[in-house]
Amino acid sequence: MEVFFIANNSKEVLINEAIREKEVRVVDATGQQLGIMSSRQALELAQQKGLDLVNIAPHAKPPVCRIMDYGKYRYEQAKREKEARKNQKTIEVKEVRMNLNIDDHDLNTKINNAIKFLKAGNKVKVSVRFRGREMAHQELGRALLERFQQACADYGTVDKPAKMEGRSLSMFMVDKTKK
């Protein structure tokens, strides 16, 4: 028989001869309780059935062991995890940067990019960079972000309002269906 030391969700799973407990509560492959017996008896019972003895609850008193085909169990578990990762959508943060004295056409291009990002389900960070003496006119940056927000209102809403971060004023927008 094989002995596995598998790290499963940061817990070590003991199998077959690696189980060192004197007495264990045994559950068979169908989920039926077989009672409390010595680990040696439980291992012999598992070997007779051609299956593995797996310690599923090591902290219980006495520990609970299940008779199962561990290779098949690991395969099915990996398959479930892969399926869960496949259905998972990662949200990226896309950034749109502007200067305080941006032209109307350039602003429309930035707005169209932000709308495209929002439609794709991404979060958008909109930032206005201040250079030199522009720092004295932060209210103009807030007005620009307000204009940007109004233009994107049909597609997204503000997740985090405008906030100064160093020399830039930033706000976050998310898809309207997400919030």
Short mmCIF file of C-alpha atoms in Angstrom, two decimals:
data_model
loop_
_atom_site.label_atom_id
_atom_site.label_comp_id
_atom_site.label_asym_id
_atom_site.label_seq_id
_atom_site.Cartn_x
_atom_site.Cartn_y
_atom_site.Cartn_z
CA MET A 1 0.00 0.00 0.00
CA GLU A 2 1.07 3.57 -0.69
CA VAL A 3 1.54 6.31 1.88
CA PHE A 4 0.59 9.86 0.82
CA PHE A 5 1.38 13.11 2.53
CA ILE A 6 -0.68 15.55 0.51
CA ALA A 7 -1.06 19.21 1.38
CA ASN A 8 -4.77 19.83 0.89
CA ASN A 9 -5.94 23.38 1.64
CA SER A 10 -2.92 23.78 3.96
CA LYS A 11 -3.96 20.66 5.91
CA GLU A 12 -1.95 17.47 5.79
CA VAL A 13 -4.04 14.44 4.88
CA LEU A 14 -2.85 11.15 6.36
CA ILE A 15 -3.50 7.97 4.43
CA ASN A 16 -3.15 4.25 5.20
CA GLU A 17 0.01 3.44 7.25
CA ALA A 18 0.63 7.13 7.99
CA ILE A 19 -2.33 7.11 10.40
CA ARG A 20 -0.75 6.54 13.82
CA GLU A 21 -3.80 6.86 16.08
CA LYS A 22 -4.71 3.93 18.37
CA GLU A 23 -8.44 4.17 17.79
CA VAL A 24 -10.37 5.77 14.96
CA ARG A 25 -14.02 6.19 14.01
CA VAL A 26 -14.51 4.51 10.63
CA VAL A 27 -16.93 5.49 7.87
CA ASP A 28 -17.12 3.27 4.78
CA ALA A 29 -17.26 4.35 1.12
CA THR A 30 -21.08 4.63 1.15
CA GLY A 31 -21.06 6.93 4.20
CA GLN A 32 -22.22 4.25 6.67
CA GLN A 33 -20.73 4.38 10.20
CA LEU A 34 -18.72 1.25 11.01
CA GLY A 35 -17.95 2.35 14.57
CA ILE A 36 -14.78 2.86 16.58
CA MET A 37 -11.94 0.39 16.01
CA SER A 38 -8.17 0.26 16.08
CA SER A 39 -6.40 1.87 13.16
CA ARG A 40 -4.83 -1.48 12.26
CA GLN A 41 -8.28 -3.12 11.99
CA ALA A 42 -9.57 -0.22 9.91
CA LEU A 43 -6.57 -0.44 7.58
CA GLU A 44 -7.08 -4.19 7.12
CA LEU A 45 -10.76 -3.57 6.36
CA ALA A 46 -9.82 -0.95 3.74
CA GLN A 47 -7.23 -3.28 2.17
CA GLN A 48 -9.80 -6.10 1.95
CA LYS A 49 -12.05 -3.80 -0.06
CA GLY A 50 -9.09 -2.65 -2.21
CA LEU A 51 -9.48 0.98 -1.01
CA ASP A 52 -7.52 3.50 1.08
CA LEU A 53 -8.04 4.60 4.67
CA VAL A 54 -8.07 8.42 4.75
CA ASN A 55 -8.04 10.55 7.91
CA ILE A 56 -10.71 13.17 7.13
CA ALA A 57 -11.14 14.71 10.60
CA PRO A 58 -7.83 14.44 12.49
CA HIS A 59 -8.85 16.79 15.33
CA ALA A 60 -11.99 14.90 16.33
CA LYS A 61 -12.01 12.60 19.38
CA PRO A 62 -11.46 9.90 18.16
CA PRO A 63 -10.23 10.92 14.69
CA VAL A 64 -12.59 10.09 11.81
CA CYS A 65 -11.26 7.98 8.94
CA ARG A 66 -13.05 7.13 5.72
CA ILE A 67 -12.56 4.13 3.50
CA MET A 68 -12.36 5.44 -0.10
CA ASP A 69 -10.42 5.33 -3.35
CA TYR A 70 -8.11 8.23 -2.62
CA GLY A 71 -6.75 8.55 -6.16
CA LYS A 72 -10.28 8.90 -7.55
CA TYR A 73 -11.16 11.38 -4.78
CA ARG A 74 -8.11 13.55 -5.60
CA TYR A 75 -8.92 13.45 -9.31
CA GLU A 76 -12.52 14.56 -8.75
CA GLN A 77 -11.42 17.28 -6.34
CA ALA A 78 -8.88 18.64 -8.86
CA LYS A 79 -11.58 18.55 -11.56
CA ARG A 80 -13.97 20.57 -9.34
CA GLU A 81 -11.26 23.14 -8.55
CA LYS A 82 -10.40 23.50 -12.25
CA GLU A 83 -14.10 24.01 -13.10
CA ALA A 84 -14.42 26.65 -10.35
CA ARG A 85 -11.36 28.52 -11.68
CA LYS A 86 -12.75 28.38 -15.21
CA ASN A 87 -16.02 30.04 -14.16
CA GLN A 88 -14.22 32.69 -12.11
CA LYS A 89 -13.95 36.14 -13.72
CA THR A 90 -10.99 38.29 -12.75
CA ILE A 91 -11.70 42.00 -12.66
CA GLU A 92 -8.87 44.13 -13.94
CA VAL A 93 -8.36 47.78 -13.08
CA LYS A 94 -7.82 49.82 -16.23
CA GLU A 95 -6.52 53.36 -15.92
CA VAL A 96 -7.41 56.44 -17.94
CA ARG A 97 -5.00 59.34 -17.36
CA MET A 98 -5.64 62.93 -18.32
CA ASN A 99 -4.00 66.31 -17.93
CA LEU A 100 -5.83 69.33 -16.62
CA ASN A 101 -5.75 71.16 -19.96
CA ILE A 102 -7.07 68.29 -22.11
CA ASP A 103 -8.77 69.13 -25.41
CA ASP A 104 -12.41 68.13 -26.08
CA HIS A 105 -11.56 65.56 -28.75
CA ASP A 106 -8.91 63.95 -26.54
CA LEU A 107 -11.39 63.88 -23.65
CA ASN A 108 -13.97 62.15 -25.87
CA THR A 109 -11.37 59.54 -26.84
CA LYS A 110 -10.60 58.89 -23.16
CA ILE A 111 -14.33 58.64 -22.39
CA ASN A 112 -14.82 56.13 -25.23
CA ASN A 113 -11.93 54.02 -23.90
CA ALA A 114 -13.40 54.08 -20.40
CA ILE A 115 -16.83 53.05 -21.74
CA LYS A 116 -15.19 50.17 -23.63
CA PHE A 117 -13.46 49.04 -20.40
CA LEU A 118 -16.69 49.30 -18.40
CA LYS A 119 -18.61 47.27 -20.99
CA ALA A 120 -15.93 44.56 -20.72
CA GLY A 121 -16.64 44.37 -16.96
CA ASN A 122 -13.41 46.01 -15.79
CA LYS A 123 -12.97 48.61 -13.09
CA VAL A 124 -11.72 51.97 -14.39
CA LYS A 125 -9.40 54.33 -12.53
CA VAL A 126 -9.75 57.86 -13.90
CA SER A 127 -6.95 60.19 -12.90
CA VAL A 128 -6.05 63.81 -13.61
CA ARG A 129 -2.35 64.65 -13.28
CA PHE A 130 -1.34 68.07 -12.02
CA ARG A 131 1.98 69.58 -13.12
CA GLY A 132 3.69 72.60 -11.60
CA ARG A 133 1.32 75.44 -10.75
CA GLU A 134 -1.71 73.37 -11.77
CA MET A 135 -1.71 72.08 -8.16
CA ALA A 136 -3.25 75.41 -7.13
CA HIS A 137 -6.32 74.65 -9.28
CA GLN A 138 -7.54 71.32 -8.00
CA GLU A 139 -11.15 72.46 -8.36
CA LEU A 140 -10.64 72.42 -12.16
CA GLY A 141 -9.54 68.80 -11.90
CA ARG A 142 -12.64 67.93 -9.87
CA ALA A 143 -14.80 69.65 -12.50
CA LEU A 144 -13.08 67.62 -15.25
CA LEU A 145 -13.72 64.37 -13.36
CA GLU A 146 -17.35 65.44 -12.87
CA ARG A 147 -17.67 65.99 -16.63
CA PHE A 148 -16.09 62.58 -17.25
CA GLN A 149 -18.51 60.95 -14.79
CA GLN A 150 -21.52 62.58 -16.49
CA ALA A 151 -20.37 61.33 -19.90
CA CYS A 152 -20.00 57.75 -18.61
CA ALA A 153 -23.17 57.80 -16.48
CA ASP A 154 -25.07 55.43 -18.81
CA TYR A 155 -22.38 52.75 -18.53
CA GLY A 156 -20.81 53.09 -15.09
CA THR A 157 -21.13 54.50 -11.62
CA VAL A 158 -18.53 55.92 -9.24
CA ASP A 159 -17.17 53.25 -6.93
CA LYS A 160 -14.75 55.51 -5.03
CA PRO A 161 -15.15 59.30 -5.27
CA ALA A 162 -12.34 61.64 -6.36
CA LYS A 163 -9.39 61.73 -3.99
CA MET A 164 -5.96 63.36 -4.16
CA GLU A 165 -3.05 60.90 -4.34
CA GLY A 166 0.19 62.84 -4.53
CA ARG A 167 0.02 65.03 -7.63
CA SER A 168 -3.00 63.29 -9.17
CA LEU A 169 -6.72 63.30 -8.47
CA SER A 170 -8.26 59.84 -8.92
CA MET A 171 -11.68 58.22 -8.85
CA PHE A 172 -12.78 54.64 -9.57
CA MET A 173 -15.74 53.65 -11.73
CA VAL A 174 -17.43 50.24 -12.08
CA ASP A 175 -19.92 48.79 -14.52
CA LYS A 176 -23.44 49.96 -13.71
CA THR A 177 -24.71 46.35 -13.46
CA LYS A 178 -22.04 45.45 -10.82
CA LYS A 179 -22.95 48.01 -8.19
#
